[in-house]
Amino acid sequence: MARAGLTTERLIRAGAELADEVGFEHVTISALARRFGVKVASLYSHVKSSHDLKTGIALLALEELADRVADALAGRAGRDALAAFAAAYRDYAREHPGRYAAARFRLDPEAAAASAGGRHAQMTRAILRGYDIAEPDQTHAVRMLGSVFHGYVDLEMSGGFSHTAVDPDESWSWIVDSLDTLLRDRTTP
Amino acid sequence: MARAGLTTERLIRAGAELADEVGFEHVTISALARRFGVKVASLYSHVKSSHDLKTGIALLALEELADRVADALAGRAGRDALAAFAAAYRDYAREHPGRYAAARFRLDPEAAAASAGGRHAQMTRAILRGYDIAEPDQTHAVRMLGSVFHGYVDLEMSGGFSHTAVDPDESWSWIVDSLDTLLRDRTTP
DNA sequence: GCGATTTGCCTATATGTATTAGGCAATTAC
DNA sequence: GTAATTGCCTAATACATATAGGCAAATCGC
């Protein structure tokens, strides 16, 4: 029998694609096995469990998202950086809804430590360098930015904004603009 | 054999309690049947499916949350109303994490129409009456408030803020304060 | 090249959840 | 008290997770 050439890497990549197609919550070992045309048990040589697979997809998504954000931030500061960060974040979620959901998968401590979570935190703090905000306000601001961006994307993806005619793109711009003003006013000299 | 006295109402209430104990994603027909000491099939006389049960819990949570927010907003305006709204929202999520997660369950259109979703939207708009913000800015502001509050609660619940020593309560106050200032500055006379 | 070892995917099996069909007993209606 | 109803049951199907052990293909050692 010809071998399918399964590897942990390939399974996680295919799992990420599957997540974007059918939703992260519907990514199963069974569906992945069907996709590769192999039996379910065969996957267990490459991933320890369903949870392990999901963790792998989550780590991949966090990495990809961090790469995009890093790219977006390169050479920008202040309002520009804020807008680029916001755009990178929202675009990723819209292009890869399943991966984005995966990035929000609750990781156990070891996985979290090995994740790109630290890069994300660093980059959010980097944005604030353009605004002169000292601790502990800086941490408050980091949390606020994370909350707005994540919250907006989450509500938008779950259809929360579809009951009003107002263009979500315009709301997004308005919000980024407002946050810029807010951070500027919060400067601690 | 003695009857257990199952009703749709009781199942949904027990499901909500179960959600708070083990997480909304672990609420299953099986677990609920165990809790009542009956066989799994017995529940199907009262709920159509697992999805139906989850929808019921989601509707319950939305209703409860709307009640709390309505209570908190009564007799308040401006900054007071904003702070009360924020507190009601966050407190509910912390006291009832499973129900809160349920409130974010994607409802199908019919269920959404019958839900307290409309009340939530109305109440968020009511807060903005204290700030004189005209359309379409009002919708932008509604979306921003929803995003920040939901995003913050979601990140806090998933442990996103546990890597820094800064007290989440203080960040929350700082954010509410910032939003108040922001909305005040955005007045459209 | 060719035997030996490793590795990859298989079959078989056990467990848990969701769901439907149909049965019998407890409750309620008259 | 009999009859209709309702509530919970057993039984059966389908699908997902997970483990154990087998056989053949790829790879290693020479």
Short mmCIF file of C-alpha atoms (C1' of nucleotides) in Angstrom, two decimals:
data_model
loop_
_atom_site.label_atom_id
_atom_site.label_comp_id
_atom_site.label_asym_id
_atom_site.label_seq_id
_atom_site.Cartn_x
_atom_site.Cartn_y
_atom_site.Cartn_z
CA MET A 1 0.00 0.00 0.00
CA ALA A 2 1.35 3.42 -0.95
CA ARG A 3 2.07 5.63 2.02
CA ALA A 4 0.34 8.95 2.44
CA GLY A 5 3.41 10.77 3.74
CA LEU A 6 1.90 12.04 6.95
CA THR A 7 3.93 14.19 9.28
CA THR A 8 2.98 16.23 12.32
CA GLU A 9 3.72 19.36 10.32
CA ARG A 10 1.47 18.41 7.43
CA LEU A 11 -1.34 17.38 9.73
CA ILE A 12 -1.25 20.69 11.54
CA ARG A 13 -1.19 22.65 8.28
CA ALA A 14 -4.09 20.65 6.88
CA GLY A 15 -5.88 21.09 10.19
CA ALA A 16 -5.48 24.84 9.89
CA GLU A 17 -6.93 24.79 6.38
CA LEU A 18 -9.78 22.63 7.56
CA ALA A 19 -10.43 25.09 10.39
CA ASP A 20 -10.73 27.94 7.92
CA GLU A 21 -13.17 25.92 5.85
CA VAL A 22 -15.47 24.41 8.46
CA GLY A 23 -14.62 26.26 11.68
CA PHE A 24 -12.06 25.44 14.33
CA GLU A 25 -14.62 23.68 16.53
CA HIS A 26 -15.29 21.19 13.75
CA VAL A 27 -11.67 20.18 13.29
CA THR A 28 -11.52 16.52 14.28
CA ILE A 29 -9.06 13.70 13.92
CA SER A 30 -11.67 11.89 11.86
CA ALA A 31 -12.20 14.72 9.39
CA LEU A 32 -8.47 15.11 9.00
CA ALA A 33 -8.02 11.39 8.34
CA ARG A 34 -10.74 11.54 5.67
CA ARG A 35 -8.96 14.48 4.07
CA PHE A 36 -5.76 12.45 3.77
CA GLY A 37 -7.57 9.30 2.72
CA VAL A 38 -6.18 7.28 5.61
CA LYS A 39 -7.66 5.57 8.63
CA VAL A 40 -8.17 7.46 11.84
CA ALA A 41 -5.69 5.41 13.85
CA SER A 42 -2.91 6.37 11.47
CA LEU A 43 -2.92 9.95 12.69
CA TYR A 44 -2.08 8.92 16.22
CA SER A 45 1.50 8.21 15.21
CA HIS A 46 1.89 11.92 14.50
CA VAL A 47 -0.33 13.69 17.00
CA LYS A 48 -0.90 12.56 20.56
CA SER A 49 -4.56 13.50 20.70
CA SER A 50 -7.24 15.78 19.39
CA HIS A 51 -6.21 18.33 21.99
CA ASP A 52 -2.62 18.06 20.83
CA LEU A 53 -3.66 18.72 17.24
CA LYS A 54 -5.66 21.78 18.25
CA THR A 55 -2.75 23.07 20.26
CA GLY A 56 -0.54 22.69 17.20
CA ILE A 57 -2.98 24.65 15.05
CA ALA A 58 -3.22 27.34 17.72
CA LEU A 59 0.57 27.70 17.87
CA LEU A 60 0.75 27.92 14.08
CA ALA A 61 -1.92 30.61 13.99
CA LEU A 62 -0.27 32.65 16.74
CA GLU A 63 3.01 32.46 14.86
CA GLU A 64 1.48 33.51 11.56
CA LEU A 65 -0.41 36.35 13.14
CA ALA A 66 2.71 37.57 14.94
CA ASP A 67 4.62 37.49 11.64
CA ARG A 68 1.98 39.56 9.93
CA VAL A 69 1.84 42.09 12.72
CA ALA A 70 5.62 42.35 12.82
CA ASP A 71 5.60 43.00 9.09
CA ALA A 72 2.91 45.63 9.44
CA LEU A 73 4.71 47.44 12.24
CA ALA A 74 8.10 47.56 10.54
CA GLY A 75 9.13 51.15 10.01
CA ARG A 76 5.97 52.68 11.41
CA ALA A 77 5.27 54.61 14.59
CA GLY A 78 2.46 56.40 16.37
CA ARG A 79 -0.88 56.54 14.63
CA ASP A 80 0.52 54.74 11.60
CA ALA A 81 1.69 51.84 13.67
CA LEU A 82 -1.61 51.64 15.49
CA ALA A 83 -3.59 51.55 12.25
CA ALA A 84 -1.26 48.98 10.71
CA PHE A 85 -1.47 46.76 13.75
CA ALA A 86 -5.24 46.97 13.73
CA ALA A 87 -5.46 46.21 10.03
CA ALA A 88 -3.10 43.24 10.24
CA TYR A 89 -5.08 41.79 13.08
CA ARG A 90 -8.50 42.20 11.50
CA ASP A 91 -7.39 41.10 8.04
CA TYR A 92 -5.89 37.92 9.37
CA ALA A 93 -9.11 37.10 11.20
CA ARG A 94 -11.18 37.68 8.09
CA GLU A 95 -8.93 35.72 5.78
CA HIS A 96 -8.45 32.89 8.26
CA PRO A 97 -11.42 32.72 10.61
CA GLY A 98 -10.66 29.17 11.67
CA ARG A 99 -7.03 29.94 12.41
CA TYR A 100 -8.06 33.07 14.26
CA ALA A 101 -10.41 31.04 16.44
CA ALA A 102 -7.55 28.59 16.96
CA ALA A 103 -5.32 31.41 18.16
CA ARG A 104 -7.83 31.90 20.96
CA PHE A 105 -7.65 28.25 22.01
CA ARG A 106 -6.83 27.98 25.69
CA LEU A 107 -3.26 26.68 25.82
CA ASP A 108 -1.83 24.83 28.76
CA PRO A 109 1.09 26.62 30.43
CA GLU A 110 3.90 24.76 28.62
CA ALA A 111 2.35 25.37 25.21
CA ALA A 112 1.67 28.98 26.09
CA ALA A 113 5.29 29.48 27.07
CA ALA A 114 6.47 28.08 23.73
CA SER A 115 3.95 30.17 21.80
CA ALA A 116 4.28 33.48 20.01
CA GLY A 117 2.22 35.02 22.81
CA GLY A 118 5.26 36.87 24.06
CA ARG A 119 5.90 38.41 20.67
CA HIS A 120 2.33 39.65 20.57
CA ALA A 121 2.67 41.32 23.95
CA GLN A 122 5.98 42.87 22.91
CA MET A 123 4.58 44.26 19.71
CA THR A 124 1.55 45.77 21.38
CA ARG A 125 3.90 47.51 23.82
CA ALA A 126 6.02 48.67 20.89
CA ILE A 127 3.08 50.61 19.50
CA LEU A 128 2.82 52.54 22.73
CA ARG A 129 6.39 53.77 22.39
CA GLY A 130 4.98 56.35 20.03
CA TYR A 131 2.76 57.72 22.77
CA ASP A 132 4.95 58.18 25.86
CA ILE A 133 2.85 56.29 28.34
CA ALA A 134 4.57 55.10 31.52
CA GLU A 135 3.68 52.12 33.72
CA PRO A 136 1.21 51.14 34.99
CA ASP A 137 -0.79 53.07 32.41
CA GLN A 138 1.14 51.31 29.71
CA THR A 139 -0.19 47.95 30.83
CA HIS A 140 -3.70 49.36 31.05
CA ALA A 141 -3.34 50.65 27.50
CA VAL A 142 -1.97 47.32 26.23
CA ARG A 143 -4.97 45.58 27.72
CA MET A 144 -7.36 48.09 26.24
CA LEU A 145 -5.92 47.76 22.74
CA GLY A 146 -6.02 43.99 22.95
CA SER A 147 -9.60 44.10 24.18
CA VAL A 148 -10.89 46.44 21.49
CA PHE A 149 -9.23 44.65 18.61
CA HIS A 150 -10.05 41.18 19.76
CA GLY A 151 -13.54 42.16 20.84
CA TYR A 152 -14.34 43.89 17.58
CA VAL A 153 -13.11 41.04 15.43
CA ASP A 154 -14.93 38.50 17.56
CA LEU A 155 -18.23 40.38 17.44
CA GLU A 156 -17.89 41.06 13.74
CA MET A 157 -17.14 37.41 12.96
CA SER A 158 -20.09 36.20 14.98
CA GLY A 159 -22.41 38.46 13.04
CA GLY A 160 -22.95 40.96 15.82
CA PHE A 161 -22.77 43.96 13.52
CA SER A 162 -25.06 42.77 10.78
CA HIS A 163 -28.22 44.32 12.17
CA THR A 164 -27.21 47.87 11.33
CA ALA A 165 -26.54 49.37 7.93
CA VAL A 166 -23.42 51.21 9.07
CA ASP A 167 -20.31 49.91 7.31
CA PRO A 168 -18.08 47.95 9.72
CA ASP A 169 -15.00 49.33 7.93
CA GLU A 170 -16.02 52.83 8.89
CA SER A 171 -16.62 51.87 12.49
CA TRP A 172 -13.20 50.28 12.52
CA SER A 173 -11.54 53.45 11.24
CA TRP A 174 -13.49 55.58 13.68
CA ILE A 175 -12.38 53.36 16.55
CA VAL A 176 -8.71 53.35 15.53
CA ASP A 177 -8.90 57.09 15.24
CA SER A 178 -10.49 57.42 18.65
CA LEU A 179 -7.89 55.19 20.24
CA ASP A 180 -5.12 57.27 18.72
CA THR A 181 -6.60 60.44 20.21
CA LEU A 182 -7.16 58.74 23.53
CA LEU A 183 -3.58 57.49 23.78
CA ARG A 184 -2.24 60.88 22.79
CA ASP A 185 -4.21 62.48 25.62
CA ARG A 186 -3.02 59.89 28.09
CA THR A 187 0.63 60.82 27.69
CA THR A 188 2.48 60.79 31.00
CA PRO A 189 5.36 63.24 30.67
CA MET B 1 -40.13 3.80 38.81
CA ALA B 2 -40.24 7.28 40.33
CA ARG B 3 -40.17 10.09 37.80
CA ALA B 4 -37.48 12.70 37.84
CA GLY B 5 -39.76 15.61 36.97
CA LEU B 6 -37.89 16.81 33.94
CA THR B 7 -39.07 19.86 32.07
CA THR B 8 -37.45 21.95 29.36
CA GLU B 9 -37.15 24.79 31.85
CA ARG B 10 -35.39 22.67 34.47
CA LEU B 11 -33.04 21.16 31.91
CA ILE B 12 -32.00 24.58 30.67
CA ARG B 13 -31.46 25.89 34.20
CA ALA B 14 -29.43 22.82 35.14
CA GLY B 15 -27.52 23.18 31.89
CA ALA B 16 -26.66 26.75 32.80
CA GLU B 17 -25.38 25.66 36.22
CA LEU B 18 -23.40 22.89 34.60
CA ALA B 19 -21.91 25.41 32.18
CA ASP B 20 -20.72 27.56 35.07
CA GLU B 21 -19.13 24.53 36.70
CA VAL B 22 -17.43 22.78 33.80
CA GLY B 23 -17.53 25.29 30.96
CA PHE B 24 -20.16 25.81 28.28
CA GLU B 25 -18.30 23.68 25.76
CA HIS B 26 -18.57 20.69 28.09
CA VAL B 27 -22.31 20.90 28.49
CA THR B 28 -23.64 17.72 26.91
CA ILE B 29 -26.91 15.86 26.92
CA SER B 30 -25.08 12.97 28.58
CA ALA B 31 -23.69 15.05 31.42
CA LEU B 32 -27.08 16.58 32.01
CA ALA B 33 -28.75 13.16 32.09
CA ARG B 34 -26.19 11.97 34.65
CA ARG B 35 -26.92 15.03 36.76
CA PHE B 36 -30.62 14.14 36.85
CA GLY B 37 -29.95 10.45 37.31
CA VAL B 38 -31.88 9.51 34.19
CA LYS B 39 -30.99 7.90 30.89
CA VAL B 40 -29.81 10.02 28.00
CA ALA B 41 -32.79 9.31 25.78
CA SER B 42 -35.15 10.71 28.39
CA LEU B 43 -33.98 14.24 27.75
CA TYR B 44 -35.10 14.14 24.14
CA SER B 45 -38.73 14.50 25.17
CA HIS B 46 -37.85 17.97 26.48
CA VAL B 47 -35.10 19.28 24.21
CA LYS B 48 -34.87 18.62 20.50
CA SER B 49 -31.10 18.29 20.37
CA SER B 50 -27.85 19.29 21.93
CA HIS B 51 -27.91 22.43 19.81
CA ASP B 52 -31.40 23.20 21.03
CA LEU B 53 -30.27 22.87 24.64
CA LYS B 54 -27.34 25.21 24.06
CA THR B 55 -29.61 27.72 22.38
CA GLY B 56 -31.88 27.60 25.41
CA ILE B 57 -28.98 28.25 27.77
CA ALA B 58 -27.78 31.10 25.56
CA LEU B 59 -31.23 32.73 25.60
CA LEU B 60 -31.40 32.38 29.37
CA ALA B 61 -27.98 33.97 29.79
CA LEU B 62 -28.79 36.86 27.46
CA GLU B 63 -31.98 37.50 29.39
CA GLU B 64 -30.26 37.42 32.77
CA LEU B 65 -27.47 39.67 31.60
CA ALA B 66 -29.94 42.15 30.11
CA ASP B 67 -31.85 42.20 33.41
CA ARG B 68 -28.71 42.96 35.33
CA VAL B 69 -27.64 45.69 32.98
CA ALA B 70 -31.12 47.24 33.05
CA ASP B 71 -30.96 47.24 36.83
CA ALA B 72 -27.54 48.83 36.82
CA LEU B 73 -28.53 51.55 34.38
CA ALA B 74 -31.72 52.56 36.18
CA GLY B 75 -31.47 56.17 37.30
CA ARG B 76 -27.95 56.71 36.04
CA ALA B 77 -26.56 58.76 33.20
CA GLY B 78 -23.23 59.74 31.65
CA ARG B 79 -20.10 58.44 33.30
CA ASP B 80 -22.12 56.79 36.04
CA ALA B 81 -24.17 54.82 33.58
CA LEU B 82 -21.07 53.81 31.64
CA ALA B 83 -19.33 52.54 34.77
CA ALA B 84 -22.44 50.72 35.96
CA PHE B 85 -22.93 49.07 32.60
CA ALA B 86 -19.31 47.96 32.54
CA ALA B 87 -19.47 46.60 36.08
CA ALA B 88 -22.68 44.69 35.47
CA TYR B 89 -21.24 43.13 32.38
CA ARG B 90 -17.94 42.08 33.90
CA ASP B 91 -19.44 40.89 37.18
CA TYR B 92 -21.90 38.66 35.40
CA ALA B 93 -19.10 37.10 33.36
CA ARG B 94 -17.03 36.44 36.46
CA GLU B 95 -19.89 35.03 38.49
CA HIS B 96 -21.21 32.95 35.61
CA PRO B 97 -18.41 32.18 33.16
CA GLY B 98 -20.30 29.32 31.56
CA ARG B 99 -23.45 31.37 31.07
CA TYR B 100 -21.36 34.23 29.72
CA ALA B 101 -19.79 31.91 27.17
CA ALA B 102 -23.29 30.68 26.35
CA ALA B 103 -24.41 34.24 25.70
CA ARG B 104 -21.83 34.31 22.92
CA PHE B 105 -23.21 31.14 21.31
CA ARG B 106 -23.98 31.75 17.66
CA LEU B 107 -27.77 31.77 17.44
CA ASP B 108 -29.69 31.01 14.30
CA PRO B 109 -31.79 33.93 13.04
CA GLU B 110 -35.11 32.87 14.61
CA ALA B 111 -33.54 32.36 18.02
CA ALA B 112 -31.63 35.61 17.71
CA ALA B 113 -34.85 37.46 16.94
CA ALA B 114 -36.50 36.04 20.04
CA SER B 115 -33.48 36.81 22.22
CA ALA B 116 -32.69 39.70 24.50
CA GLY B 117 -30.17 40.88 21.92
CA GLY B 118 -32.37 43.81 21.05
CA ARG B 119 -32.51 44.94 24.68
CA HIS B 120 -28.71 44.84 24.86
CA ALA B 121 -28.41 47.05 21.80
CA GLN B 122 -31.02 49.45 23.17
CA MET B 123 -29.28 49.75 26.50
CA THR B 124 -25.89 50.40 24.99
CA ARG B 125 -27.44 53.17 22.93
CA ALA B 126 -29.12 54.51 26.06
CA ILE B 127 -25.71 55.09 27.65
CA LEU B 128 -24.72 57.30 24.76
CA ARG B 129 -27.66 59.60 25.38
CA GLY B 130 -25.54 61.15 28.07
CA TYR B 131 -22.88 62.05 25.52
CA ASP B 132 -24.69 63.71 22.61
CA ILE B 133 -23.29 61.64 19.80
CA ALA B 134 -25.22 61.63 16.53
CA GLU B 135 -25.36 58.93 13.87
CA PRO B 136 -23.35 57.37 12.39
CA ASP B 137 -20.86 58.05 15.18
CA GLN B 138 -23.35 56.66 17.64
CA THR B 139 -23.23 53.26 15.96
CA HIS B 140 -19.44 53.40 15.87
CA ALA B 141 -19.45 54.16 19.58
CA VAL B 142 -21.90 51.36 20.35
CA ARG B 143 -19.64 48.95 18.51
CA MET B 144 -16.58 50.21 20.30
CA LEU B 145 -18.14 49.85 23.74
CA GLY B 146 -19.34 46.36 22.93
CA SER B 147 -15.90 45.42 21.64
CA VAL B 148 -13.97 46.73 24.62
CA PHE B 149 -16.21 45.20 27.24
CA HIS B 150 -16.59 41.87 25.53
CA GLY B 151 -12.95 41.74 24.52
CA TYR B 152 -11.70 42.57 27.99
CA VAL B 153 -13.89 40.03 29.70
CA ASP B 154 -12.99 37.39 27.16
CA LEU B 155 -9.26 37.97 27.47
CA GLU B 156 -9.44 38.14 31.25
CA MET B 157 -11.42 34.90 31.46
CA SER B 158 -9.01 33.07 29.20
CA GLY B 159 -6.11 34.07 31.40
CA GLY B 160 -4.68 36.64 29.03
CA PHE B 161 -3.89 39.12 31.78
CA SER B 162 -2.23 36.80 34.24
CA HIS B 163 1.32 37.37 33.01
CA THR B 164 1.55 40.87 34.43
CA ALA B 165 1.34 41.94 38.06
CA VAL B 166 -0.92 44.90 37.30
CA ASP B 167 -4.33 44.49 38.92
CA PRO B 168 -7.03 43.82 36.30
CA ASP B 169 -9.50 45.87 38.35
CA GLU B 170 -7.31 48.91 37.93
CA SER B 171 -6.97 48.38 34.21
CA TRP B 172 -10.73 48.09 34.01
CA SER B 173 -11.23 51.40 35.83
CA TRP B 174 -8.61 53.07 33.69
CA ILE B 175 -10.34 51.86 30.55
CA VAL B 176 -13.81 52.94 31.66
CA ASP B 177 -12.36 56.29 32.54
CA SER B 178 -10.65 56.58 29.17
CA LEU B 179 -13.82 55.67 27.33
CA ASP B 180 -15.75 58.31 29.23
CA THR B 181 -13.24 60.97 28.22
CA LEU B 182 -13.21 59.73 24.66
CA LEU B 183 -16.99 59.84 24.32
CA ARG B 184 -17.11 63.27 25.89
CA ASP B 185 -14.63 64.53 23.28
CA ARG B 186 -16.56 62.94 20.46
CA THR B 187 -19.69 64.98 21.12
CA THR B 188 -21.33 66.13 17.90
CA PRO B 189 -23.22 69.34 18.71
"C1'" DG C 1 22.14 -5.21 -3.56
"C1'" DC C 2 20.17 -7.75 0.30
"C1'" DG C 3 18.99 -8.94 4.94
"C1'" DA C 4 17.59 -6.65 9.21
"C1'" DT C 5 15.44 -2.99 11.46
"C1'" DT C 6 12.58 0.69 11.79
"C1'" DT C 7 8.59 3.11 10.59
"C1'" DG C 8 3.93 3.96 8.63
"C1'" DC C 9 -0.46 2.80 8.04
"C1'" DC C 10 -3.58 -0.94 8.87
"C1'" DT C 11 -7.40 -3.89 11.53
"C1'" DA C 12 -9.67 -4.58 15.72
"C1'" DT C 13 -11.57 -3.01 19.84
"C1'" DA C 14 -13.26 -0.16 23.78
"C1'" DT C 15 -15.47 4.02 25.34
"C1'" DG C 16 -18.29 8.29 25.04
"C1'" DT C 17 -21.75 11.29 22.86
"C1'" DA C 18 -25.92 12.29 19.82
"C1'" DT C 19 -30.09 10.81 18.11
"C1'" DT C 20 -34.31 7.99 16.86
"C1'" DA C 21 -37.85 4.29 17.47
"C1'" DG C 22 -40.72 1.95 20.10
"C1'" DG C 23 -42.31 -0.05 24.90
"C1'" DC C 24 -44.15 -0.11 29.55
"C1'" DA C 25 -45.47 2.07 33.74
"C1'" DA C 26 -46.87 6.11 36.32
"C1'" DT C 27 -49.91 9.90 36.19
"C1'" DT C 28 -54.04 12.36 34.97
"C1'" DA C 29 -58.75 12.80 33.13
"C1'" DC C 30 -63.41 11.44 33.33
"C1'" DG D 1 -61.78 2.58 38.26
"C1'" DT D 2 -60.97 2.51 33.47
"C1'" DA D 3 -58.90 5.08 29.67
"C1'" DA D 4 -55.88 8.31 27.72
"C1'" DT D 5 -51.69 10.49 28.23
"C1'" DT D 6 -47.19 11.32 29.42
"C1'" DG D 7 -42.48 10.20 31.19
"C1'" DC D 8 -38.74 7.59 31.34
"C1'" DC D 9 -37.01 3.26 29.70
"C1'" DT D 10 -34.41 -0.30 26.44
"C1'" DA D 11 -32.46 -0.96 22.05
"C1'" DA D 12 -30.12 0.31 17.98
"C1'" DT D 13 -27.39 3.37 14.81
"C1'" DA D 14 -23.88 6.64 13.76
"C1'" DC D 15 -19.76 8.98 14.55
"C1'" DA D 16 -15.57 10.69 17.37
"C1'" DT D 17 -11.61 9.59 20.49
"C1'" DA D 18 -8.13 6.54 21.78
"C1'" DT D 19 -5.12 2.19 22.35
"C1'" DA D 20 -2.97 -2.32 21.01
"C1'" DG D 21 -0.95 -5.05 18.01
"C1'" DG D 22 0.12 -6.60 12.94
"C1'" DC D 23 2.05 -6.48 8.27
"C1'" DA D 24 4.38 -4.27 4.60
"C1'" DA D 25 7.21 -0.48 2.84
"C1'" DA D 26 11.17 2.29 3.47
"C1'" DT D 27 15.72 2.62 5.19
"C1'" DC D 28 20.12 1.13 7.31
"C1'" DG D 29 24.31 -1.61 7.57
"C1'" DC D 30 27.29 -4.16 5.18
#
